[in-house]
Backbone as JSON, one array per atom type, in Angstrom:
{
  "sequence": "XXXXXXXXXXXXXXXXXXXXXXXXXXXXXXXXXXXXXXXXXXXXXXXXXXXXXXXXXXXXXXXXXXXXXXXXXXXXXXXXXXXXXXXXXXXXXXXXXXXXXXXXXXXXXXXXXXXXXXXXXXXXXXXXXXXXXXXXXXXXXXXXXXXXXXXXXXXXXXXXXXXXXXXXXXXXXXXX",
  "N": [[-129.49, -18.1, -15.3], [-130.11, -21.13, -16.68], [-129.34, -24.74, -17.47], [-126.32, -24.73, -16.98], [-122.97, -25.88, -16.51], [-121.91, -26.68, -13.33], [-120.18, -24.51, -11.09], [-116.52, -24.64, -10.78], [-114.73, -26.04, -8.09], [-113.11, -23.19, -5.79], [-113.68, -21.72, -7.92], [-113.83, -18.39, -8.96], [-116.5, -18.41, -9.49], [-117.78, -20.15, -7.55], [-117.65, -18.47, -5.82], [-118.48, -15.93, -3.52], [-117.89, -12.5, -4.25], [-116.86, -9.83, -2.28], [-118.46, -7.01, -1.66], [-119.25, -5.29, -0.02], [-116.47, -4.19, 0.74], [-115.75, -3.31, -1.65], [-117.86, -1.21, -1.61], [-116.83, -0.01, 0.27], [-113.9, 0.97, -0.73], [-114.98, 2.59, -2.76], [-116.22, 4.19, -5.16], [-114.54, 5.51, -8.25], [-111.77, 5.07, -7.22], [-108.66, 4.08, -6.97], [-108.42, 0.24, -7.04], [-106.24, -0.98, -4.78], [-102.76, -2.54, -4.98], [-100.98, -4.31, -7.5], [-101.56, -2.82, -11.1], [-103.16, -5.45, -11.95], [-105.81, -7.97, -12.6], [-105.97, -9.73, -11.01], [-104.98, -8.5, -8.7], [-107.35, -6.93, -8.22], [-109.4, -9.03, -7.78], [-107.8, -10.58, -5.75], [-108.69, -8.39, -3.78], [-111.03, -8.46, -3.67], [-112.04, -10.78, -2.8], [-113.12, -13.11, -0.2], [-111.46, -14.44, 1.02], [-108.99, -16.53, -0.03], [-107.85, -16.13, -2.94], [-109.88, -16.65, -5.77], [-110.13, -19.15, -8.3], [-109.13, -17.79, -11.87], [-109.89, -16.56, -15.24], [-107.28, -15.21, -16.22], [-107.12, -13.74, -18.36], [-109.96, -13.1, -19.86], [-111.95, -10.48, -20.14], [-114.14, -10.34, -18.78], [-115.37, -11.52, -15.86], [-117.01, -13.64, -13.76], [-118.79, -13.75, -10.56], [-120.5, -15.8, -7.74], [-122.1, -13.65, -6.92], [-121.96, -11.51, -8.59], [-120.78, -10.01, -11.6], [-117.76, -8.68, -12.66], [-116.44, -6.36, -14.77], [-113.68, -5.99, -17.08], [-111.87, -3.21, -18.37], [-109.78, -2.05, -20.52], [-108.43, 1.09, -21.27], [-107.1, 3.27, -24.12], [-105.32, 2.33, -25.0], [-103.75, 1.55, -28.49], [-105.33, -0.54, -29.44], [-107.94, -0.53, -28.03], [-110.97, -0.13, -28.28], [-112.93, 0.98, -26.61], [-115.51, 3.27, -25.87], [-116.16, 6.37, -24.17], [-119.2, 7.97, -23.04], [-121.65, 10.94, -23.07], [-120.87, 12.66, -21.0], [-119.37, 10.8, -19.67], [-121.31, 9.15, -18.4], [-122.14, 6.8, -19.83], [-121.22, 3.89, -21.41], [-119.63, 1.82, -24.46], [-118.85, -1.22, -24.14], [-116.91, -3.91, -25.27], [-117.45, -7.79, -25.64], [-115.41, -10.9, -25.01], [-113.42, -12.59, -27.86], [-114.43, -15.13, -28.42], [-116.95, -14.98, -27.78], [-120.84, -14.75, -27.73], [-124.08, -13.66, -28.23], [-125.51, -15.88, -27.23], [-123.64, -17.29, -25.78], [-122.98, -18.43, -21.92], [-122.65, -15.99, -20.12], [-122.74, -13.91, -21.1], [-125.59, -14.31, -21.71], [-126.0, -14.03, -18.82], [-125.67, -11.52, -18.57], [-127.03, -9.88, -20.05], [-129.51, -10.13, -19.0], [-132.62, -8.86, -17.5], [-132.71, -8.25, -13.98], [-130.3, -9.12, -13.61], [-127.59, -10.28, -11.33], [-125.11, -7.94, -9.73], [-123.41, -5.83, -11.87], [-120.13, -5.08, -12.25], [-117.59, -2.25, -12.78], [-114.36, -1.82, -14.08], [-111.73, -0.17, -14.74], [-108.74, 0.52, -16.44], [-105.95, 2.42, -17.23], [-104.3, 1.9, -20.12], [-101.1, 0.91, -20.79], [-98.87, 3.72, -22.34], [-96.47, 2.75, -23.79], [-95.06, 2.25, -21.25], [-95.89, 0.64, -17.75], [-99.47, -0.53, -17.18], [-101.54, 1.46, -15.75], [-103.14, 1.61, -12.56], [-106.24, -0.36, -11.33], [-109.39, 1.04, -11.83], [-112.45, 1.0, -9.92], [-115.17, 1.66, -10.82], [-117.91, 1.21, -10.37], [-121.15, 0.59, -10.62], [-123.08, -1.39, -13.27], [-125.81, -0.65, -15.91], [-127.9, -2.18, -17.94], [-128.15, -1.31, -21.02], [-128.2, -1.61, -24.21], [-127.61, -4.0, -26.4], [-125.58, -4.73, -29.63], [-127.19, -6.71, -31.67], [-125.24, -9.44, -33.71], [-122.95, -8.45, -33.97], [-119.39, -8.22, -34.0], [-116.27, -8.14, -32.23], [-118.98, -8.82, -29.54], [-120.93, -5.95, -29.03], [-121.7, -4.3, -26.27], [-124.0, -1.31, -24.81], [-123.53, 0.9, -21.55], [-124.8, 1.86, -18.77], [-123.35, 4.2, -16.49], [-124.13, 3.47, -13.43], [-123.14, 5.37, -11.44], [-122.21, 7.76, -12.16], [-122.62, 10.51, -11.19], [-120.89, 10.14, -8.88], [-118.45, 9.86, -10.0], [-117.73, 11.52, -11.82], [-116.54, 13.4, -10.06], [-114.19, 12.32, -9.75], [-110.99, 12.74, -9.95], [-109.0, 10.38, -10.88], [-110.82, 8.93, -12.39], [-111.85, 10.98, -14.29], [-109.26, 10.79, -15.71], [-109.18, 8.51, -16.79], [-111.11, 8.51, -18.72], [-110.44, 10.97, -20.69], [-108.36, 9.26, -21.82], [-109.54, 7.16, -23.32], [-111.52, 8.65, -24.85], [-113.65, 10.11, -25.91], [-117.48, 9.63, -27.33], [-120.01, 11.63, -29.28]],
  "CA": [[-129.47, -18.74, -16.6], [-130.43, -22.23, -16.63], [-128.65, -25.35, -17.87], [-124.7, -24.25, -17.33], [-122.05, -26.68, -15.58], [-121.57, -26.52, -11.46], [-118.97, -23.92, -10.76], [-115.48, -25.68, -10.14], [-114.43, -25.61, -6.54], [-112.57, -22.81, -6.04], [-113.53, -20.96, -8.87], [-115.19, -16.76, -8.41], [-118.37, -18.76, -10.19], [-118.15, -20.44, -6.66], [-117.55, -17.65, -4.27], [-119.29, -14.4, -3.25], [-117.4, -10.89, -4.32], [-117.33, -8.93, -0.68], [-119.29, -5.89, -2.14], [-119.29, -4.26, 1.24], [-115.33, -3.9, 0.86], [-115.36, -2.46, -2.65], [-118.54, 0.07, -1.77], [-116.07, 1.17, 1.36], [-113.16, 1.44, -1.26], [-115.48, 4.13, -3.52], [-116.06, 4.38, -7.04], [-113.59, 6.5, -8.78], [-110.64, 5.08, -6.49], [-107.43, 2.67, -7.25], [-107.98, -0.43, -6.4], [-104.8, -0.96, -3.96], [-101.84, -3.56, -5.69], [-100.5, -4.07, -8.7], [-102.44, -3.31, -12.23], [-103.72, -6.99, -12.82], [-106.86, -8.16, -12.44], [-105.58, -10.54, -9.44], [-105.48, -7.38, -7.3], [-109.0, -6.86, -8.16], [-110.02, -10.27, -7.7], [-107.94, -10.14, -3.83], [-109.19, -7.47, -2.82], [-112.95, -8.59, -3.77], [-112.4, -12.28, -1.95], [-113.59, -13.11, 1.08], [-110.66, -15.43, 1.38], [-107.93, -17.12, -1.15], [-108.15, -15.42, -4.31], [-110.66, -17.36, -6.43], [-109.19, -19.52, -9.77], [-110.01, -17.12, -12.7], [-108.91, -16.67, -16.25], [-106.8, -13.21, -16.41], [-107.7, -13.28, -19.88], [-111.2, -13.03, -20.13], [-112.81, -8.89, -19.86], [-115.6, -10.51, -17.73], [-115.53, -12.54, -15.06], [-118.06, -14.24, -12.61], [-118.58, -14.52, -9.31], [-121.8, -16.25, -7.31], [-123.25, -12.98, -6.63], [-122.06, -10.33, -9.02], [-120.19, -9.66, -12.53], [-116.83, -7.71, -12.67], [-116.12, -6.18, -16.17], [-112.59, -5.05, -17.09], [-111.54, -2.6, -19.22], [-108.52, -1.03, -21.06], [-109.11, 2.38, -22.23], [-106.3, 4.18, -24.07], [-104.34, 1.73, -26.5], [-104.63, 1.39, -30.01], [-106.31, -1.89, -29.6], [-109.24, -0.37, -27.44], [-111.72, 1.1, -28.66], [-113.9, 1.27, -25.47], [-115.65, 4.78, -25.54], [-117.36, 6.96, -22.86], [-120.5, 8.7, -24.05], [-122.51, 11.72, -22.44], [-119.67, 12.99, -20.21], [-118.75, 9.58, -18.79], [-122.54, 8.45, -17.78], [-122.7, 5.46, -20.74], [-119.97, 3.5, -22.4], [-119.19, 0.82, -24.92], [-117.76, -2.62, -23.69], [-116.73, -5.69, -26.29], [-116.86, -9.31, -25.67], [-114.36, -11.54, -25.47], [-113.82, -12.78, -29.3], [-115.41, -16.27, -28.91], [-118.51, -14.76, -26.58], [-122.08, -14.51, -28.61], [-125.33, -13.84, -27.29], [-125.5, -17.13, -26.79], [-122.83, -17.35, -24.01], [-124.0, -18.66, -20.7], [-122.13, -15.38, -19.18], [-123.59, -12.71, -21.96], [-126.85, -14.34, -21.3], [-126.59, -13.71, -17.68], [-124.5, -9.71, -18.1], [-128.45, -9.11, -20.46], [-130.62, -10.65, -18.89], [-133.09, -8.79, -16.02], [-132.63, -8.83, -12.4], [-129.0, -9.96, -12.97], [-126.39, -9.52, -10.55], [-124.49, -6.26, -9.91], [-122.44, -5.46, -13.12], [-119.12, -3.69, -11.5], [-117.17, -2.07, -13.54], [-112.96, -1.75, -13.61], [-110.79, 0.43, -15.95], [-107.64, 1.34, -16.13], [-105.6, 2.99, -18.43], [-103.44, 1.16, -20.72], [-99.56, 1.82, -20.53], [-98.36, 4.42, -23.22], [-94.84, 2.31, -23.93], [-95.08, 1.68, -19.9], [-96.73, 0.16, -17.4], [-100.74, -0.04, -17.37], [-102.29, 1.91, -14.27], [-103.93, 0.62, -11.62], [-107.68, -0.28, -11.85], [-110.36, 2.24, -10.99], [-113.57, 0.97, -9.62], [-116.14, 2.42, -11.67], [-119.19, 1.48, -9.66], [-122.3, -0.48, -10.78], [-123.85, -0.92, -14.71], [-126.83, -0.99, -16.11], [-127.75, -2.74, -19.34], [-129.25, 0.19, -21.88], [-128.55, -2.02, -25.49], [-126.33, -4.78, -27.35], [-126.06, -4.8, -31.03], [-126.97, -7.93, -32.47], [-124.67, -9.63, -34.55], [-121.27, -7.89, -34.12], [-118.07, -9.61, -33.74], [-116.8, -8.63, -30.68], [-120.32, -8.59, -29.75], [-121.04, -4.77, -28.64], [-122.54, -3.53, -25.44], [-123.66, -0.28, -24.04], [-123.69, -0.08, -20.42], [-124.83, 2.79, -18.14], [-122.89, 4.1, -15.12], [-125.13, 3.99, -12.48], [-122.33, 5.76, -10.28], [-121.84, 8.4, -13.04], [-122.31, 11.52, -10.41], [-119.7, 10.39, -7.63], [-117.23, 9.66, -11.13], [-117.84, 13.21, -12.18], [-115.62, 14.0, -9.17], [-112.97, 11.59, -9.15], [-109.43, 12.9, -11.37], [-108.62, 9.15, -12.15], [-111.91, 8.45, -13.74], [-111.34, 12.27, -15.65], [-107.85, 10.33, -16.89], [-109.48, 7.66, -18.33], [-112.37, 9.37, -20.22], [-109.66, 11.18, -21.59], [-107.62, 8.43, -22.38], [-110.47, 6.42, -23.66], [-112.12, 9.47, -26.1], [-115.26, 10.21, -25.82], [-118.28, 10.1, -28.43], [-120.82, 12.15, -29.2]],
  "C": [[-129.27, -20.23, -16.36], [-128.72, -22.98, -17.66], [-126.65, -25.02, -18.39], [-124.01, -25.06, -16.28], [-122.16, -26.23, -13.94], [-120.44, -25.8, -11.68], [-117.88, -25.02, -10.36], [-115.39, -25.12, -8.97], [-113.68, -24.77, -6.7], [-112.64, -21.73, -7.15], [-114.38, -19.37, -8.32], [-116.45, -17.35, -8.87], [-118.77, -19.33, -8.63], [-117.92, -19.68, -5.6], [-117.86, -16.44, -4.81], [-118.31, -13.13, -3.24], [-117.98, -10.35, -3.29], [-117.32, -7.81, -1.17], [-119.34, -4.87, -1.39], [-117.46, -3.92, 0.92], [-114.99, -3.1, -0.43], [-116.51, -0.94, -2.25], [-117.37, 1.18, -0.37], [-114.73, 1.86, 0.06], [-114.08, 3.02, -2.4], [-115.19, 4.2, -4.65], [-115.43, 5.59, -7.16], [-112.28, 6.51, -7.82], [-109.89, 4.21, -7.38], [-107.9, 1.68, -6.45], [-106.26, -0.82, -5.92], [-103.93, -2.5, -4.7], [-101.82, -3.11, -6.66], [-101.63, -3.76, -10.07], [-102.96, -4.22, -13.1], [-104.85, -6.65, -11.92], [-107.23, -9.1, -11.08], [-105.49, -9.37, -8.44], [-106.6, -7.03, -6.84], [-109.64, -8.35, -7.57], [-109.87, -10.53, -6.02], [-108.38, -9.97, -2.99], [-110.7, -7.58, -2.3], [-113.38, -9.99, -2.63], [-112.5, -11.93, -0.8], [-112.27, -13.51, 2.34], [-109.36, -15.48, 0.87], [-108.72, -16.41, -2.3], [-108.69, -16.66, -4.87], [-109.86, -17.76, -7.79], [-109.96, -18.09, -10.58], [-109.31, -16.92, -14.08], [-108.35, -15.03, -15.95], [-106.88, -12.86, -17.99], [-108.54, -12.63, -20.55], [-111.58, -11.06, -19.81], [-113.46, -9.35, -18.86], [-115.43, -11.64, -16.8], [-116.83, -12.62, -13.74], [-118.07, -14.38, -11.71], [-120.6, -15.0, -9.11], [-123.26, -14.94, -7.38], [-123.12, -11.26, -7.44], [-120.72, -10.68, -10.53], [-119.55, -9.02, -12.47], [-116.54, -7.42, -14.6], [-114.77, -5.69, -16.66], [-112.58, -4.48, -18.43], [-110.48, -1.96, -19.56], [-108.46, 0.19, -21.54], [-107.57, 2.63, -22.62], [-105.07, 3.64, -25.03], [-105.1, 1.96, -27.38], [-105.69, 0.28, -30.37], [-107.55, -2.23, -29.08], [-110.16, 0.2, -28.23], [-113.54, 1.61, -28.26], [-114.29, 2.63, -25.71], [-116.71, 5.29, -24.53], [-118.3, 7.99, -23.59], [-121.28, 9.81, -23.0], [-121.71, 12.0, -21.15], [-119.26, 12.12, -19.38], [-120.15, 8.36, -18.38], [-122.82, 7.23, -18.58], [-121.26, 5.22, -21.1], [-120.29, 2.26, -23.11], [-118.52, -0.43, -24.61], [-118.27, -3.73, -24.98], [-116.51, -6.68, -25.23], [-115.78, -9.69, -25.38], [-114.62, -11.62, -27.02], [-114.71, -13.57, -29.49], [-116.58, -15.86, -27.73], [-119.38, -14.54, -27.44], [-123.32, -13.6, -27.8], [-125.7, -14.72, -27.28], [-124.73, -17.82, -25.4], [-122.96, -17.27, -22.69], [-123.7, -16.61, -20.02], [-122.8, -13.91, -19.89], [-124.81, -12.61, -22.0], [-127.21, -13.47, -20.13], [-126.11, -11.76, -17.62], [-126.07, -9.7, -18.84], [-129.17, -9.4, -20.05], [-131.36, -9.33, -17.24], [-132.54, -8.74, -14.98], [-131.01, -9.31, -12.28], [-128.12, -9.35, -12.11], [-125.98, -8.48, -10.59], [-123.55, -6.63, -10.96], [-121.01, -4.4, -12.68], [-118.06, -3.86, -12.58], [-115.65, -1.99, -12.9], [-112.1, -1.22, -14.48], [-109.35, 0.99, -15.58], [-106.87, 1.62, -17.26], [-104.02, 2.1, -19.05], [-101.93, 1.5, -21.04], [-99.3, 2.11, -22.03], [-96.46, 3.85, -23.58], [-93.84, 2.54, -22.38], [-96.13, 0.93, -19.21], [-97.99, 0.43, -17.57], [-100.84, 0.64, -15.79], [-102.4, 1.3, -13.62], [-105.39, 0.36, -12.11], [-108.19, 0.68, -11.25], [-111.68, 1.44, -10.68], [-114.62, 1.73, -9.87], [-117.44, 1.99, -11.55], [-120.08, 0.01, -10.3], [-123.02, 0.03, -12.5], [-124.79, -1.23, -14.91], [-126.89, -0.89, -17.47], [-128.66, -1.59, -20.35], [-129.32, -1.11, -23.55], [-126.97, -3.1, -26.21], [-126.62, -4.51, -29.08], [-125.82, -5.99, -31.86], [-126.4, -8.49, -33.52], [-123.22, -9.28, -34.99], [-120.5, -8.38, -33.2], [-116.82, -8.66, -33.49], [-117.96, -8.27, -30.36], [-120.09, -6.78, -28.64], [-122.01, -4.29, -27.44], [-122.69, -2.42, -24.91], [-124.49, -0.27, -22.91], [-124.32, 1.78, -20.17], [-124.51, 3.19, -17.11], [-123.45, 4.35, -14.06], [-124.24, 5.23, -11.22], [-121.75, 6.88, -11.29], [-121.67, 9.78, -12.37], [-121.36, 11.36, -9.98], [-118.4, 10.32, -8.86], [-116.81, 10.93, -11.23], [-116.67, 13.83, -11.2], [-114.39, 13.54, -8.95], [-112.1, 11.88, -10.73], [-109.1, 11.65, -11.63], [-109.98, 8.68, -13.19], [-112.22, 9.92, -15.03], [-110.54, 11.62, -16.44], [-108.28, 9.26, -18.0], [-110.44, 7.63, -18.75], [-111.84, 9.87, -20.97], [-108.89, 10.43, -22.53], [-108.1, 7.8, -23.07], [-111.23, 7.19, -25.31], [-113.61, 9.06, -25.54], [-116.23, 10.26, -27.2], [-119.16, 11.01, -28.15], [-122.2, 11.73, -29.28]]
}
C-alpha cells in the first residue's frame, strides 16, 4: 500500500517477524510468557522486542500481520463459525477501510495474516495466547463501526486437534 510514512526505527513496521520460530512453535500451542502481547511480539523478534502499541488488535511487522484477539468477555464479541474454520475480527474503533493497515490486512497478495487468541480472564487473569496459524481474507462489511471482518483459518485442521483452541471456541461461542 502506497503513500504511508517510513516505519520508525525500531518499530515491528521495521523488522521481520521470525516465522520459522512460530511455525516450529505450532498452531494451537501457548505462546511461552506472560498473557500480553509483548510475549508474542518476543518471541516473534529476531532481536530486541520491536516498539509497538499494546493497544491496537493488529499490529505490523515488515513481512507479516499479527491479529489479536480476546474471546470470552462481555466486551467481545469475536465469533468462530463452521466448527472453528472462519471467524469474525473488529477493528480498532478509529480504523476504516481507509486505514493504511486495513488496506494492507484486504488487499491481495498481502503478507501472512497470523492469528493470536486467548481467552479473556473470567474475574482473573487472561490466558496465554494461542497461535492460531495463518488467515485468509473471505469478506468485510462495508460501513460498520468497528469495521467487521471475516477471516478464514487456513490452519483450521491441525486446530481441530489442539484442547486450547477447543477452549476458546467455547469461550468465544460459536455461530451458525
Amino acid at each position: 500500500v502506497g503513500g504511508r510514512d517510513e516505519p520508525a526505527p525500531g518499530s515491528s513496521r521495521d523488522a521481520k517477524a521470525n516465522l520459522g520460530a512460530l511455525a516450529e512453535l505450532g498452531v494451537g500451542n501457548d505462546v511461552p510468557g506472560p498473557p500480553t502481547k509483548a510475549s508474542v511480539m518476543e518471541f516473534a523478534a529476531h532481536g530486541p522486542c520491536p516498539k509497538f502499541s499494546k493497544y491496537s488488535g493488529s499490529i505490523e511487522w515488515r513481512n507479516a500481520i499479527f491479529l489479536f484477539v480476546n474471546v470470552g468477555g462481555s466486551d467481545y464479541t469475536n465469533l468462530f463459525f463452521d466448527g472453528g474454520a472462519r471467524m469474525s475480527w473488529y477493528a480498532g474503533g478509529r480504523q476504516t477501510e481507509e486505514s493504511p493497515i486495513i488496506q494492507r490486512l484486504l488487499s491481495k497478495g498481502c503478507s501472512p495474516r497470523l492469528l493470536f487468541c486467548r481467552q479473556q480472564g473470567q474475574g482473573g487473569p487472561p490466558s496465554a495466547y494461542v497461535f492460531c496459524g495463518q488467515l485468509e481474507y473471505v469478506r468485510h462489511y462495508p460501513g460498520t463501526m468497528p469495521l467487521e471482518v471475516e477471516w478464514r483459518l487456513m490452519d483450521a485442521d491441525k486446530l481441530a486437534g489442539s484442547e486450547r483452541f477447543i477452549e476458546l471456541m467455547d469461550s468465544a461461542g460459536q455461530a451458525t
